[in-house]
Amino acid sequence: MAKRDVRQGTLALMVLKTLDVLGPLHGYGIARRIEQISGDLLAVNQGTLYPVLLKLEQEGAIQSDWGTSDNNRRARFYRLTAAGRRRLTAETRDWAQTTALIDRFIAARAEDLS
Amino acid sequence: VKSLRRLRSRLSASILGRDEDERVREELAGHLAMLTDDFVRSGLTPEEARRRAAHTLGALDDATEAWRDQRRVRVLENIVVDVRSAFRSVRRYPLAAGVAVLSLGAGIGATAITLTARDVIFRKFPPLYREPKQLSRVQVDRPDRPILREGSPVPAGLYNIWAGTPGLEIAALASRGMRDVRIGDTTTVMPIRAVTPNVFDVVGVRPARGRGFTGSGSDSTAILSEAASRELFGTREALGQLLWIDGRSHTVVAMMPGPFWLSDMSPAIWLPMDTRTLAADETLEVVIRRAPRVSAGGLGARLGPGLADYLRRQPGGAPTLATRISGMEGTPTSRQLSIVLPYILAAAVLLTLLVACANVAVLMFAQWTARDREIAIRASIGASRRRIVQLLLAESMLIAVAGAGVGLGAALGLRALILRASDSALFYDLSLDPVIFVKIALVTLAIGIAAGLMPALFETRRLHANPLRALRGADRTRQRMRHGLVIFEIAVTVALFVVTASMIDGYRRARQADVGFDTRPLLTARVENPAGVPADEVLRVVAGLPGVASAGISTAVPFGMAGARTPVSAVSSTTDSVEVEQAVVRGPFFAALGVPIVVGRALQEAETDGSRSVVLNEALARRLFPAGNPLGATLWIASQPHRVVGVAADYASSPLRVGLEELRVYLPLGNQPRERLQLIVRATGDPAPLVLPLRREVNRAVAGTGVTSAVTFPQILRIMGQEMLVATAPLVPLISIGALLSMAGIYGVLSFAVSRRSRELAVRVAVGAGPRHLIWTVARSTLALVAAGAAVGIGATFALSRLVRAGGGAGSIYDPAWQAFVLPLAAIALIGLAVTWLPARRAASIDPLALLRVE
């Protein structure tokens, strides 16, 4: 099956969750983890990823600093801020509500509505 | 908050520039390297791994670009690029750009100067006053009389009640009087002002030297302004000096600082007064310092009970009084000048700016038309219309900003010059108001957009369809637009010319008008006595003065005092009445004024109001008795029958009202006492030397009666003329600038037209047209432009003058005479000829061979 691009608007949530679970990580690492967790169904394009990281940083949800990766490469490491953690909680709740809602619509049958 | 934070971060990234690009490049390179590492670990050769990684990630530049878009504000980056490119473009047409910058500089400079002048005259507070916004002037008057900025002073009786109100910081000034001031053995006449001792504390200005007034006043002290000190003692310092005012000695106990003025700017001597010793109906100028957070309305409420108390104490149903509370802003001049003047100025400034704007638009049109190929190419390689318009706007904006710089520089230079050259400049607060800078900035912005937008939209309107085809066929429309703009400029210039010419003509008329009597030997004086002016006694004293030919007394004197209005009817006591001015006269009033009696006789010396005689003026006789002789007829004045004994010739009550119909009746003065009468004195020669002896003799010889003002008619005319000149003066620079701008506009259009049409002209020469024909071809278009512009300008002002006339302003300075229309026409025709000359000569010197060979 061909890899799919990440759905619009969901990448930010994935990035926040990844940083929350795994702690500070560089851009490449974030992309890898998201692809892994999706079971390699998703492809994270760097042209999409870095603007999202920048946007989150501009909004104050994450911060970044230069550091050294496991195999000694210079890389920028992103970590979650307190504001980012609050945002993750709020967005997770929103997402759960949205999916629950959509699930109910999809599961609905004619007799349920009569 | 989230989006705000993002915007801030983006803006700073846009402005702070490109270091961050390095960061993303490095980060992306790191990303690529790590992916390559992973591929190597999975068993690929380094070479192969690099290729795969590069393939997987795609072009690095695309990612960088996406990142950059996220990082910055696109618009801002474009602006930076546009401004740079505008600089480059403007450098390619330095002459036209220079003309445009100077045009705008002139317009914006004129705006800055006029706005500052308006603020200085009408809006700023006198210098040195402490917290001047907390100060209020209070005026009172009967409710049926509008309270103007000048006049309507407060009676001393009322002031004393207010002064007794606890916690009210209130001070008063008596009206200014001219008195004899003696130092040693030289006597001069100087303006003197009696003030309550606390007045300097209330306005919050400490003396520069000395102690100020103490106690309740009426002691023998005086405070001097620096100007008065220089005039009297020849030095700035008069502290401790002695001077005699009307024979009483006063010691100078304080000197006020140089720029200080109070109520008027003349060299001032202030004497302390005790308002409790004044007659109750003596009138005062009142200043109050409001407590913090008390508004003008709140002050009115605090003054209310005192006013009610005062009215209750008045005998026999005195009319109620209205109060007016206003600020201390403005100069004495502003209180006398017409209220419409600031608006006329503002309108003139706005028009001048519009002309400057039109000029820039004309230039932009010409430049951009010449660059249509470049614009088309930009469009073909993908620039959107918005981008191109933005680019062109940046150019006009650049010119506007440079123009603003030039204009403000000129305004600042002029200010420095005034400060250096003028003595009285120190009385004015000439500091520059930041609000004016903000206004100028907004105006500049508006001009940049207004001047650039129309041409830019026009030049780009069809680019999206087929850029290269749009090149053709737009010339005619462009020409029409340029012509429209120039016609507008000429119209505005002509209109400004007409207004100025009309005001100058009004001034000329005021100086030379035949008001119906000879003003040269006349002087008028106000005599006052709270117990009633003994008219006969005053007349006897005045007539006995050497140099007096004759003297009369009246309640209404032209140029001086307007009479009461009263209804008059020739039919009955109640019907068909007209409102006329009523003059109650005594003595040889008509002879003194020099107004002939055309029919019948004048009022006789012994006649009183018991005789029920009346004299009309010609205008009223014509109105009431169009057919017959009014002599002996009955006239109902305020419902009382009177017999007409004579008709006096018409005269104007003011130089500005010459030619207007003024209806008037003259009644003999009765026995009813009058506090205030106006003397009219005819001198045998120059009336000026009579002023002092008249004042002195009346004050001395008639007990309780004083002359409160005495002035010759030539003086009045001079002052009126000066006031009108002051009012006209700011228009003159505006108009010169307008005319210059129009010249530049016509020239720009013509020379562009000649260069655009040079091929056509060359062909004409080739087929045998002579230079005269060529010059005519070019001059014809000027003629058409000037004619159209002048027609619009004259038409607009003429329509306006008809409106003024319909509103009852016929004959006033706002109703221009025909000269005011003809002179501007001549001026604009001359301007047109002058600017046609150069382009026409260029057209005449076209060499068809040279030109057509190039083509």
PDB file of C-alpha atoms in Angstrom, chain B residues 283-425:
ATOM      1  CA  THR B 283     -17.815  95.010  33.617  1.00  0.00           C
ATOM      2  CA  LEU B 284     -14.945  92.576  34.014  1.00  0.00           C
ATOM      3  CA  GLU B 285     -13.199  89.832  32.116  1.00  0.00           C
ATOM      4  CA  VAL B 286     -13.289  86.762  34.349  1.00  0.00           C
ATOM      5  CA  VAL B 287     -10.845  83.859  34.563  1.00  0.00           C
ATOM      6  CA  ILE B 288     -11.406  80.816  36.740  1.00  0.00           C
ATOM      7  CA  ARG B 289      -9.056  77.939  37.526  1.00  0.00           C
ATOM      8  CA  ARG B 290     -11.109  74.793  37.801  1.00  0.00           C
ATOM      9  CA  ALA B 291     -10.175  72.213  40.383  1.00  0.00           C
ATOM     10  CA  PRO B 292      -8.784  69.007  38.884  1.00  0.00           C
ATOM     11  CA  ARG B 293     -11.520  66.790  37.439  1.00  0.00           C
ATOM     12  CA  VAL B 294     -14.069  69.643  37.343  1.00  0.00           C
ATOM     13  CA  SER B 295     -15.263  69.996  33.766  1.00  0.00           C
ATOM     14  CA  ALA B 296     -16.427  73.221  32.134  1.00  0.00           C
ATOM     15  CA  GLY B 297     -20.001  71.970  32.601  1.00  0.00           C
ATOM     16  CA  GLY B 298     -19.315  71.295  36.266  1.00  0.00           C
ATOM     17  CA  LEU B 299     -18.024  74.826  36.617  1.00  0.00           C
ATOM     18  CA  GLY B 300     -21.264  76.148  35.095  1.00  0.00           C
ATOM     19  CA  ALA B 301     -23.205  74.271  37.778  1.00  0.00           C
ATOM     20  CA  ARG B 302     -21.028  75.821  40.495  1.00  0.00           C
ATOM     21  CA  LEU B 303     -21.613  79.308  39.124  1.00  0.00           C
ATOM     22  CA  GLY B 304     -25.375  78.809  38.823  1.00  0.00           C
ATOM     23  CA  PRO B 305     -26.425  79.657  42.424  1.00  0.00           C
ATOM     24  CA  GLY B 306     -24.357  82.867  42.412  1.00  0.00           C
ATOM     25  CA  LEU B 307     -25.953  83.925  39.155  1.00  0.00           C
ATOM     26  CA  ALA B 308     -29.451  83.225  40.501  1.00  0.00           C
ATOM     27  CA  ASP B 309     -28.598  85.204  43.641  1.00  0.00           C
ATOM     28  CA  TYR B 310     -27.377  88.121  41.517  1.00  0.00           C
ATOM     29  CA  LEU B 311     -30.496  88.155  39.348  1.00  0.00           C
ATOM     30  CA  ARG B 312     -32.732  88.069  42.432  1.00  0.00           C
ATOM     31  CA  ARG B 313     -31.066  91.223  43.710  1.00  0.00           C
ATOM     32  CA  GLN B 314     -31.601  93.095  40.449  1.00  0.00           C
ATOM     33  CA  PRO B 315     -34.416  95.634  40.554  1.00  0.00           C
ATOM     34  CA  GLY B 316     -37.682  95.028  38.742  1.00  0.00           C
ATOM     35  CA  GLY B 317     -37.618  91.807  36.760  1.00  0.00           C
ATOM     36  CA  ALA B 318     -34.172  92.057  35.222  1.00  0.00           C
ATOM     37  CA  PRO B 319     -33.745  89.731  32.276  1.00  0.00           C
ATOM     38  CA  THR B 320     -32.031  86.434  32.916  1.00  0.00           C
ATOM     39  CA  LEU B 321     -28.422  86.022  31.866  1.00  0.00           C
ATOM     40  CA  ALA B 322     -26.827  83.236  29.900  1.00  0.00           C
ATOM     41  CA  THR B 323     -23.242  82.238  30.687  1.00  0.00           C
ATOM     42  CA  ARG B 324     -20.621  80.999  28.313  1.00  0.00           C
ATOM     43  CA  ILE B 325     -17.612  79.113  29.606  1.00  0.00           C
ATOM     44  CA  SER B 326     -14.733  78.739  27.208  1.00  0.00           C
ATOM     45  CA  GLY B 327     -11.045  77.884  27.298  1.00  0.00           C
ATOM     46  CA  MET B 328      -8.101  80.270  27.292  1.00  0.00           C
ATOM     47  CA  GLU B 329      -6.759  78.999  23.995  1.00  0.00           C
ATOM     48  CA  GLY B 330      -6.236  81.324  21.058  1.00  0.00           C
ATOM     49  CA  THR B 331      -4.758  84.768  20.682  1.00  0.00           C
ATOM     50  CA  PRO B 332      -6.509  88.134  20.882  1.00  0.00           C
ATOM     51  CA  THR B 333      -6.499  88.258  17.083  1.00  0.00           C
ATOM     52  CA  SER B 334      -8.405  85.004  16.911  1.00  0.00           C
ATOM     53  CA  ARG B 335     -11.216  86.415  19.035  1.00  0.00           C
ATOM     54  CA  GLN B 336     -11.810  89.190  16.546  1.00  0.00           C
ATOM     55  CA  LEU B 337     -11.312  87.277  13.344  1.00  0.00           C
ATOM     56  CA  SER B 338     -14.181  85.794  11.533  1.00  0.00           C
ATOM     57  CA  ILE B 339     -15.121  82.317  12.689  1.00  0.00           C
ATOM     58  CA  VAL B 340     -15.177  81.089   9.102  1.00  0.00           C
ATOM     59  CA  LEU B 341     -11.547  81.995   8.491  1.00  0.00           C
ATOM     60  CA  PRO B 342      -9.998  78.771   9.799  1.00  0.00           C
ATOM     61  CA  TYR B 343     -12.363  76.852   7.555  1.00  0.00           C
ATOM     62  CA  ILE B 344     -11.505  78.942   4.508  1.00  0.00           C
ATOM     63  CA  LEU B 345      -7.849  78.304   5.280  1.00  0.00           C
ATOM     64  CA  ALA B 346      -8.392  74.592   5.720  1.00  0.00           C
ATOM     65  CA  ALA B 347     -10.291  74.423   2.443  1.00  0.00           C
ATOM     66  CA  ALA B 348      -7.572  76.355   0.623  1.00  0.00           C
ATOM     67  CA  VAL B 349      -4.897  74.067   2.060  1.00  0.00           C
ATOM     68  CA  LEU B 350      -6.817  70.993   1.066  1.00  0.00           C
ATOM     69  CA  LEU B 351      -7.254  72.289  -2.475  1.00  0.00           C
ATOM     70  CA  THR B 352      -3.563  73.140  -2.781  1.00  0.00           C
ATOM     71  CA  LEU B 353      -2.712  69.649  -1.650  1.00  0.00           C
ATOM     72  CA  LEU B 354      -5.130  68.194  -4.175  1.00  0.00           C
ATOM     73  CA  VAL B 355      -3.428  70.206  -6.895  1.00  0.00           C
ATOM     74  CA  ALA B 356      -0.046  68.905  -5.793  1.00  0.00           C
ATOM     75  CA  CYS B 357      -1.527  65.443  -5.820  1.00  0.00           C
ATOM     76  CA  ALA B 358      -2.897  65.882  -9.330  1.00  0.00           C
ATOM     77  CA  ASN B 359       0.525  67.050 -10.429  1.00  0.00           C
ATOM     78  CA  VAL B 360       2.176  63.901  -9.151  1.00  0.00           C
ATOM     79  CA  ALA B 361      -0.538  61.836 -10.809  1.00  0.00           C
ATOM     80  CA  VAL B 362       0.140  63.579 -14.122  1.00  0.00           C
ATOM     81  CA  LEU B 363       3.841  62.838 -13.787  1.00  0.00           C
ATOM     82  CA  MET B 364       3.261  59.252 -12.812  1.00  0.00           C
ATOM     83  CA  PHE B 365       1.024  58.775 -15.811  1.00  0.00           C
ATOM     84  CA  ALA B 366       3.683  60.150 -18.102  1.00  0.00           C
ATOM     85  CA  GLN B 367       6.430  58.022 -16.593  1.00  0.00           C
ATOM     86  CA  TRP B 368       4.505  54.813 -16.468  1.00  0.00           C
ATOM     87  CA  THR B 369       3.147  55.235 -19.943  1.00  0.00           C
ATOM     88  CA  ALA B 370       6.722  55.459 -21.110  1.00  0.00           C
ATOM     89  CA  ARG B 371       7.423  52.244 -19.215  1.00  0.00           C
ATOM     90  CA  ASP B 372       4.444  50.256 -20.419  1.00  0.00           C
ATOM     91  CA  ARG B 373       6.730  47.740 -22.096  1.00  0.00           C
ATOM     92  CA  GLU B 374       8.531  46.983 -18.857  1.00  0.00           C
ATOM     93  CA  ILE B 375       5.208  46.572 -17.066  1.00  0.00           C
ATOM     94  CA  ALA B 376       3.938  44.249 -19.750  1.00  0.00           C
ATOM     95  CA  ILE B 377       7.057  42.105 -19.471  1.00  0.00           C
ATOM     96  CA  ARG B 378       6.699  41.868 -15.716  1.00  0.00           C
ATOM     97  CA  ALA B 379       3.131  40.703 -16.228  1.00  0.00           C
ATOM     98  CA  SER B 380       4.157  38.107 -18.819  1.00  0.00           C
ATOM     99  CA  ILE B 381       6.685  36.520 -16.504  1.00  0.00           C
ATOM    100  CA  GLY B 382       4.045  36.049 -13.873  1.00  0.00           C
ATOM    101  CA  ALA B 383       3.740  39.153 -11.739  1.00  0.00           C
ATOM    102  CA  SER B 384       0.135  39.541 -10.594  1.00  0.00           C
ATOM    103  CA  ARG B 385      -1.675  42.818 -11.117  1.00  0.00           C
ATOM    104  CA  ARG B 386      -1.556  43.414  -7.386  1.00  0.00           C
ATOM    105  CA  ARG B 387       2.194  43.064  -7.367  1.00  0.00           C
ATOM    106  CA  ILE B 388       2.625  45.522 -10.229  1.00  0.00           C
ATOM    107  CA  VAL B 389       0.254  48.056  -8.690  1.00  0.00           C
ATOM    108  CA  GLN B 390       2.172  47.671  -5.436  1.00  0.00           C
ATOM    109  CA  LEU B 391       5.408  48.309  -7.268  1.00  0.00           C
ATOM    110  CA  LEU B 392       4.075  51.464  -8.915  1.00  0.00           C
ATOM    111  CA  LEU B 393       2.543  52.675  -5.658  1.00  0.00           C
ATOM    112  CA  ALA B 394       5.932  52.294  -4.005  1.00  0.00           C
ATOM    113  CA  GLU B 395       7.278  54.799  -6.529  1.00  0.00           C
ATOM    114  CA  SER B 396       4.598  57.413  -5.887  1.00  0.00           C
ATOM    115  CA  MET B 397       4.957  56.763  -2.157  1.00  0.00           C
ATOM    116  CA  LEU B 398       8.685  57.346  -2.383  1.00  0.00           C
ATOM    117  CA  ILE B 399       8.041  60.665  -4.110  1.00  0.00           C
ATOM    118  CA  ALA B 400       5.423  61.581  -1.505  1.00  0.00           C
ATOM    119  CA  VAL B 401       7.799  60.839   1.357  1.00  0.00           C
ATOM    120  CA  ALA B 402      10.572  62.869  -0.244  1.00  0.00           C
ATOM    121  CA  GLY B 403       8.055  65.688  -0.819  1.00  0.00           C
ATOM    122  CA  ALA B 404       7.016  65.571   2.824  1.00  0.00           C
ATOM    123  CA  GLY B 405      10.659  65.821   3.824  1.00  0.00           C
ATOM    124  CA  VAL B 406      11.170  68.870   1.626  1.00  0.00           C
ATOM    125  CA  GLY B 407       7.938  70.480   2.842  1.00  0.00           C
ATOM    126  CA  LEU B 408       8.633  69.926   6.524  1.00  0.00           C
ATOM    127  CA  GLY B 409      12.173  71.158   6.065  1.00  0.00           C
ATOM    128  CA  ALA B 410      10.837  74.339   4.508  1.00  0.00           C
ATOM    129  CA  ALA B 411       8.304  74.769   7.322  1.00  0.00           C
ATOM    130  CA  LEU B 412      10.975  74.300   9.992  1.00  0.00           C
ATOM    131  CA  GLY B 413      13.278  76.724   8.206  1.00  0.00           C
ATOM    132  CA  LEU B 414      10.547  79.319   8.061  1.00  0.00           C
ATOM    133  CA  ARG B 415       9.831  78.862  11.748  1.00  0.00           C
ATOM    134  CA  ALA B 416      13.493  79.398  12.608  1.00  0.00           C
ATOM    135  CA  LEU B 417      13.469  82.529  10.472  1.00  0.00           C
ATOM    136  CA  ILE B 418      10.375  83.911  12.207  1.00  0.00           C
ATOM    137  CA  LEU B 419      11.806  83.197  15.652  1.00  0.00           C
ATOM    138  CA  ARG B 420      14.999  85.002  14.726  1.00  0.00           C
ATOM    139  CA  ALA B 421      13.409  87.972  12.995  1.00  0.00           C
ATOM    140  CA  SER B 422      10.237  88.825  14.886  1.00  0.00           C
ATOM    141  CA  ASP B 423      10.060  90.482  18.291  1.00  0.00           C
ATOM    142  CA  SER B 424       6.498  89.540  18.984  1.00  0.00           C
ATOM    143  CA  ALA B 425       7.197  85.882  18.145  1.00  0.00           C
TER     144      ALA B 425
END
